[in-house]
Amino acid sequence: MDVSTTTTTDASGNIIYTSYPQFLDPPTPTLEPQIRPLSELRLKDAPQYGGKAANLGELISIAMPVPYGIALSTAIHDQAMQSSNAVRTLRNALAGLIDPEKIYAVRSSSPLEDSEEHSFAGQFLTKLGVNYDSIGYAVIGLYKHVASSQARLGSLPYIGVIIQEMPEVTRAGVIFTIDPTNNDPNVAVIECVLGLGEGLVSGSLTPDLYLYRKSTGREIAAEIVSQPYRLRVSPRGTYTTHRKTKQSSLRKLSKLAARRLLSLALTIEAHYGYPVDVEWCMSGAQIFILQARPVTSWKKSPLVQQSEQQEIPAITPPTDMVLAWKGLPVSSGVATGRLHTNYETLTPGDILVAAQTSPEYVSYMTKATAIITETGGITCHAAIVSRELDIPCVTGIRNLNLDRLSEMIKDRNIVAFVDGYGGKVYLHSEDRDLLLS
């Protein structure tokens, strides 16, 4: 039986069409020129590989401890969406580039992400604990997520993808080389949780908080928070383990590890020339850098001109209001408005109250005059978006009592005053007494 292909050429002999018998598979398109090790990328490659991948390549160039990984260009996104068998195409292209025995993080890297103007916090997807056989499906999942996000964010460009080895993470967090709550360039802020850092970024966990003087490397404040559970990773994804009560209130990051982390972050800041927030993790005593990006709330430039601390104003609440809640101030400012717990029916001038926020909230959060949440820290979704919107935000309010508040606001308007500098929320005394009784 003749199983040869049939090729059609133009007058110059150039191939313009090739037909294949139905029982033969066409050759897999080659993607290798569009797949590069992270170590080969630099900031200039952001349009082709996305901001996250370009930043990781830049970090490797200054000897930062970045886990091994490869980057898929934005062009592959276009090809995959037009392919009839994109998973097989990807699997063939990745053969020999990654270790089949490793576990991977598959992360989006959009040209829109991690710029000096916007972080696009949480808008793009990450899949953790991906085994070798599932990588192609994980990549296609990221592409489909972008397509589903069009309704919320409007037109989005094709994304790059990072496939990166995952160490066995014992603790994780973020370090800011500026205090993002008051723009103090002399202080570095470290947040830390045990296990994977996803609970920190989403706001479902409230982290330990450590403040360090950049000039001396000395710790100037620490807030230790009980952590009831931690996220771990396996070849099948992530899972949760609960912690013993006696362990849950211990310090999560040693001072020695914090100073080592500070040294790495200051090297990154010096290289970029502006304040950065750096995602990190530890596997035992080894620190890994997972991401670095500009602090989008930084309103002054350039860095070398900054020497003074922004003064925190003395906030006086309305005389007819009393303190109801105290939390973590993560975005400065003050605001008065009606408390509202349903983000979908938020009206301009309302104060959004939530356990935590997520990317689905973003288009509604622009209506809020302030945001307060039950969990989360400086790095959580609500905090980052609030700073970009320049509205006050208080997180980590442990006695928020959302269920009771939701019932009360069905029958009455509850007005609050939010002090984003001090992390305080004030209510009229009658409302506070009813809510907290």
PDB file of N, CA and C in Angstrom, residues 155-203:
ATOM      1  N   SER A 155      -9.557  42.572  26.308  1.00  0.00           N
ATOM      2  CA  SER A 155      -8.599  41.905  25.437  1.00  0.00           C
ATOM      3  C   SER A 155      -7.266  41.695  26.142  1.00  0.00           C
ATOM      4  N   LEU A 156      -6.762  40.470  26.084  1.00  0.00           N
ATOM      5  CA  LEU A 156      -5.483  40.132  26.694  1.00  0.00           C
ATOM      6  C   LEU A 156      -4.540  39.592  25.624  1.00  0.00           C
ATOM      7  N   PRO A 157      -3.252  39.887  25.752  1.00  0.00           N
ATOM      8  CA  PRO A 157      -2.296  39.347  24.791  1.00  0.00           C
ATOM      9  C   PRO A 157      -2.024  37.872  25.078  1.00  0.00           C
ATOM     10  N   TYR A 158      -1.368  37.213  24.138  1.00  0.00           N
ATOM     11  CA  TYR A 158      -0.916  35.856  24.395  1.00  0.00           C
ATOM     12  C   TYR A 158       0.101  35.870  25.532  1.00  0.00           C
ATOM     13  N   ILE A 159       0.128  34.801  26.300  1.00  0.00           N
ATOM     14  CA  ILE A 159       1.023  34.741  27.452  1.00  0.00           C
ATOM     15  C   ILE A 159       2.193  33.798  27.188  1.00  0.00           C
ATOM     16  N   GLY A 160       3.297  34.068  27.857  1.00  0.00           N
ATOM     17  CA  GLY A 160       4.364  33.100  27.954  1.00  0.00           C
ATOM     18  C   GLY A 160       4.094  32.179  29.135  1.00  0.00           C
ATOM     19  N   VAL A 161       4.848  31.101  29.236  1.00  0.00           N
ATOM     20  CA  VAL A 161       4.670  30.136  30.328  1.00  0.00           C
ATOM     21  C   VAL A 161       6.041  29.756  30.875  1.00  0.00           C
ATOM     22  N   ILE A 162       6.119  29.636  32.199  1.00  0.00           N
ATOM     23  CA  ILE A 162       7.328  29.174  32.875  1.00  0.00           C
ATOM     24  C   ILE A 162       7.075  27.770  33.401  1.00  0.00           C
ATOM     25  N   ILE A 163       7.981  26.864  33.137  1.00  0.00           N
ATOM     26  CA  ILE A 163       7.945  25.515  33.715  1.00  0.00           C
ATOM     27  C   ILE A 163       9.179  25.400  34.589  1.00  0.00           C
ATOM     28  N   GLN A 164       8.974  25.326  35.896  1.00  0.00           N
ATOM     29  CA  GLN A 164      10.071  25.490  36.845  1.00  0.00           C
ATOM     30  C   GLN A 164      10.059  24.385  37.897  1.00  0.00           C
ATOM     31  N   GLU A 165      11.228  23.840  38.182  1.00  0.00           N
ATOM     32  CA  GLU A 165      11.335  22.803  39.202  1.00  0.00           C
ATOM     33  C   GLU A 165      10.891  23.344  40.563  1.00  0.00           C
ATOM     34  N   MET A 166      10.173  22.499  41.317  1.00  0.00           N
ATOM     35  CA  MET A 166       9.711  22.882  42.650  1.00  0.00           C
ATOM     36  C   MET A 166      10.557  22.190  43.709  1.00  0.00           C
ATOM     37  N   PRO A 167      11.234  22.960  44.567  1.00  0.00           N
ATOM     38  CA  PRO A 167      11.913  22.332  45.702  1.00  0.00           C
ATOM     39  C   PRO A 167      10.886  21.875  46.736  1.00  0.00           C
ATOM     40  N   GLU A 168      11.329  21.114  47.702  1.00  0.00           N
ATOM     41  CA  GLU A 168      10.444  20.710  48.800  1.00  0.00           C
ATOM     42  C   GLU A 168      10.348  21.883  49.774  1.00  0.00           C
ATOM     43  N   VAL A 169       9.278  22.652  49.672  1.00  0.00           N
ATOM     44  CA  VAL A 169       9.167  23.930  50.369  1.00  0.00           C
ATOM     45  C   VAL A 169       8.793  23.725  51.834  1.00  0.00           C
ATOM     46  N   THR A 170       9.584  24.305  52.733  1.00  0.00           N
ATOM     47  CA  THR A 170       9.277  24.252  54.167  1.00  0.00           C
ATOM     48  C   THR A 170       8.655  25.545  54.673  1.00  0.00           C
ATOM     49  N   ARG A 171       8.974  26.658  54.033  1.00  0.00           N
ATOM     50  CA  ARG A 171       8.383  27.958  54.378  1.00  0.00           C
ATOM     51  C   ARG A 171       8.529  28.875  53.172  1.00  0.00           C
ATOM     52  N   ALA A 172       7.699  29.905  53.123  1.00  0.00           N
ATOM     53  CA  ALA A 172       7.707  30.784  51.957  1.00  0.00           C
ATOM     54  C   ALA A 172       7.168  32.145  52.346  1.00  0.00           C
ATOM     55  N   GLY A 173       7.405  33.114  51.478  1.00  0.00           N
ATOM     56  CA  GLY A 173       6.907  34.442  51.783  1.00  0.00           C
ATOM     57  C   GLY A 173       7.321  35.465  50.752  1.00  0.00           C
ATOM     58  N   VAL A 174       7.262  36.715  51.182  1.00  0.00           N
ATOM     59  CA  VAL A 174       7.605  37.863  50.345  1.00  0.00           C
ATOM     60  C   VAL A 174       8.417  38.835  51.181  1.00  0.00           C
ATOM     61  N   ILE A 175       9.398  39.478  50.565  1.00  0.00           N
ATOM     62  CA  ILE A 175      10.110  40.567  51.208  1.00  0.00           C
ATOM     63  C   ILE A 175       9.980  41.814  50.346  1.00  0.00           C
ATOM     64  N   PHE A 176       9.588  42.926  50.955  1.00  0.00           N
ATOM     65  CA  PHE A 176       9.544  44.229  50.303  1.00  0.00           C
ATOM     66  C   PHE A 176      10.773  45.015  50.733  1.00  0.00           C
ATOM     67  N   THR A 177      11.445  45.665  49.794  1.00  0.00           N
ATOM     68  CA  THR A 177      12.592  46.490  50.168  1.00  0.00           C
ATOM     69  C   THR A 177      12.177  47.925  50.473  1.00  0.00           C
ATOM     70  N   ILE A 178      10.915  48.100  50.721  1.00  0.00           N
ATOM     71  CA  ILE A 178      10.332  49.357  51.178  1.00  0.00           C
ATOM     72  C   ILE A 178       9.098  48.962  51.969  1.00  0.00           C
ATOM     73  N   ASP A 179       8.722  49.773  52.950  1.00  0.00           N
ATOM     74  CA  ASP A 179       7.473  49.489  53.645  1.00  0.00           C
ATOM     75  C   ASP A 179       6.329  49.979  52.753  1.00  0.00           C
ATOM     76  N   PRO A 180       5.572  49.079  52.133  1.00  0.00           N
ATOM     77  CA  PRO A 180       4.560  49.517  51.167  1.00  0.00           C
ATOM     78  C   PRO A 180       3.374  50.221  51.797  1.00  0.00           C
ATOM     79  N   THR A 181       3.249  50.147  53.115  1.00  0.00           N
ATOM     80  CA  THR A 181       2.112  50.793  53.765  1.00  0.00           C
ATOM     81  C   THR A 181       2.330  52.277  53.994  1.00  0.00           C
ATOM     82  N   ASN A 182       3.605  52.713  54.049  1.00  0.00           N
ATOM     83  CA  ASN A 182       3.863  54.139  54.261  1.00  0.00           C
ATOM     84  C   ASN A 182       5.004  54.683  53.399  1.00  0.00           C
ATOM     85  N   ASN A 183       5.493  53.857  52.463  1.00  0.00           N
ATOM     86  CA  ASN A 183       6.570  54.253  51.538  1.00  0.00           C
ATOM     87  C   ASN A 183       7.861  54.636  52.250  1.00  0.00           C
ATOM     88  N   ASP A 184       8.139  53.991  53.386  1.00  0.00           N
ATOM     89  CA  ASP A 184       9.402  54.235  54.087  1.00  0.00           C
ATOM     90  C   ASP A 184      10.505  53.427  53.403  1.00  0.00           C
ATOM     91  N   PRO A 185      11.472  54.087  52.735  1.00  0.00           N
ATOM     92  CA  PRO A 185      12.512  53.357  52.010  1.00  0.00           C
ATOM     93  C   PRO A 185      13.615  52.814  52.899  1.00  0.00           C
ATOM     94  N   ASN A 186      13.558  53.112  54.193  1.00  0.00           N
ATOM     95  CA  ASN A 186      14.601  52.666  55.112  1.00  0.00           C
ATOM     96  C   ASN A 186      14.296  51.323  55.755  1.00  0.00           C
ATOM     97  N   VAL A 187      13.083  50.822  55.553  1.00  0.00           N
ATOM     98  CA  VAL A 187      12.622  49.609  56.223  1.00  0.00           C
ATOM     99  C   VAL A 187      12.285  48.542  55.185  1.00  0.00           C
ATOM    100  N   ALA A 188      12.721  47.318  55.443  1.00  0.00           N
ATOM    101  CA  ALA A 188      12.318  46.157  54.640  1.00  0.00           C
ATOM    102  C   ALA A 188      11.276  45.370  55.427  1.00  0.00           C
ATOM    103  N   VAL A 189      10.288  44.855  54.738  1.00  0.00           N
ATOM    104  CA  VAL A 189       9.186  44.126  55.361  1.00  0.00           C
ATOM    105  C   VAL A 189       9.205  42.686  54.846  1.00  0.00           C
ATOM    106  N   ILE A 190       9.226  41.735  55.781  1.00  0.00           N
ATOM    107  CA  ILE A 190       9.226  40.314  55.422  1.00  0.00           C
ATOM    108  C   ILE A 190       7.946  39.672  55.942  1.00  0.00           C
ATOM    109  N   GLU A 191       7.279  38.911  55.080  1.00  0.00           N
ATOM    110  CA  GLU A 191       6.151  38.092  55.495  1.00  0.00           C
ATOM    111  C   GLU A 191       6.514  36.625  55.264  1.00  0.00           C
ATOM    112  N   CYS A 192       6.028  35.756  56.176  1.00  0.00           N
ATOM    113  CA  CYS A 192       6.407  34.349  56.106  1.00  0.00           C
ATOM    114  C   CYS A 192       5.272  33.463  56.583  1.00  0.00           C
ATOM    115  N   VAL A 193       5.041  32.375  55.849  1.00  0.00           N
ATOM    116  CA  VAL A 193       4.147  31.307  56.277  1.00  0.00           C
ATOM    117  C   VAL A 193       4.897  29.993  56.166  1.00  0.00           C
ATOM    118  N   LEU A 194       4.456  29.002  56.897  1.00  0.00           N
ATOM    119  CA  LEU A 194       5.021  27.663  56.772  1.00  0.00           C
ATOM    120  C   LEU A 194       4.369  26.947  55.601  1.00  0.00           C
ATOM    121  N   GLY A 195       5.141  26.166  54.867  1.00  0.00           N
ATOM    122  CA  GLY A 195       4.632  25.485  53.695  1.00  0.00           C
ATOM    123  C   GLY A 195       4.665  26.398  52.485  1.00  0.00           C
ATOM    124  N   LEU A 196       3.861  26.068  51.479  1.00  0.00           N
ATOM    125  CA  LEU A 196       3.799  26.864  50.257  1.00  0.00           C
ATOM    126  C   LEU A 196       3.242  28.254  50.525  1.00  0.00           C
ATOM    127  N   GLY A 197       3.587  29.201  49.655  1.00  0.00           N
ATOM    128  CA  GLY A 197       3.173  30.582  49.852  1.00  0.00           C
ATOM    129  C   GLY A 197       1.835  30.947  49.254  1.00  0.00           C
ATOM    130  N   GLU A 198       1.106  29.968  48.678  1.00  0.00           N
ATOM    131  CA  GLU A 198      -0.146  30.300  47.995  1.00  0.00           C
ATOM    132  C   GLU A 198      -1.193  30.871  48.949  1.00  0.00           C
ATOM    133  N   GLY A 199      -1.223  30.376  50.184  1.00  0.00           N
ATOM    134  CA  GLY A 199      -2.176  30.900  51.150  1.00  0.00           C
ATOM    135  C   GLY A 199      -1.887  32.336  51.526  1.00  0.00           C
ATOM    136  N   LEU A 200      -0.624  32.719  51.478  1.00  0.00           N
ATOM    137  CA  LEU A 200      -0.226  34.099  51.752  1.00  0.00           C
ATOM    138  C   LEU A 200      -0.688  35.016  50.632  1.00  0.00           C
ATOM    139  N   VAL A 201      -0.437  34.614  49.393  1.00  0.00           N
ATOM    140  CA  VAL A 201      -0.787  35.454  48.244  1.00  0.00           C
ATOM    141  C   VAL A 201      -2.293  35.597  48.100  1.00  0.00           C
ATOM    142  N   SER A 202      -3.035  34.516  48.325  1.00  0.00           N
ATOM    143  CA  SER A 202      -4.490  34.578  48.187  1.00  0.00           C
ATOM    144  C   SER A 202      -5.136  35.341  49.338  1.00  0.00           C
ATOM    145  N   GLY A 203      -4.464  35.370  50.487  1.00  0.00           N
ATOM    146  CA  GLY A 203      -5.038  36.025  51.655  1.00  0.00           C
ATOM    147  C   GLY A 203      -5.756  35.082  52.593  1.00  0.00           C
TER     148      GLY A 203
END
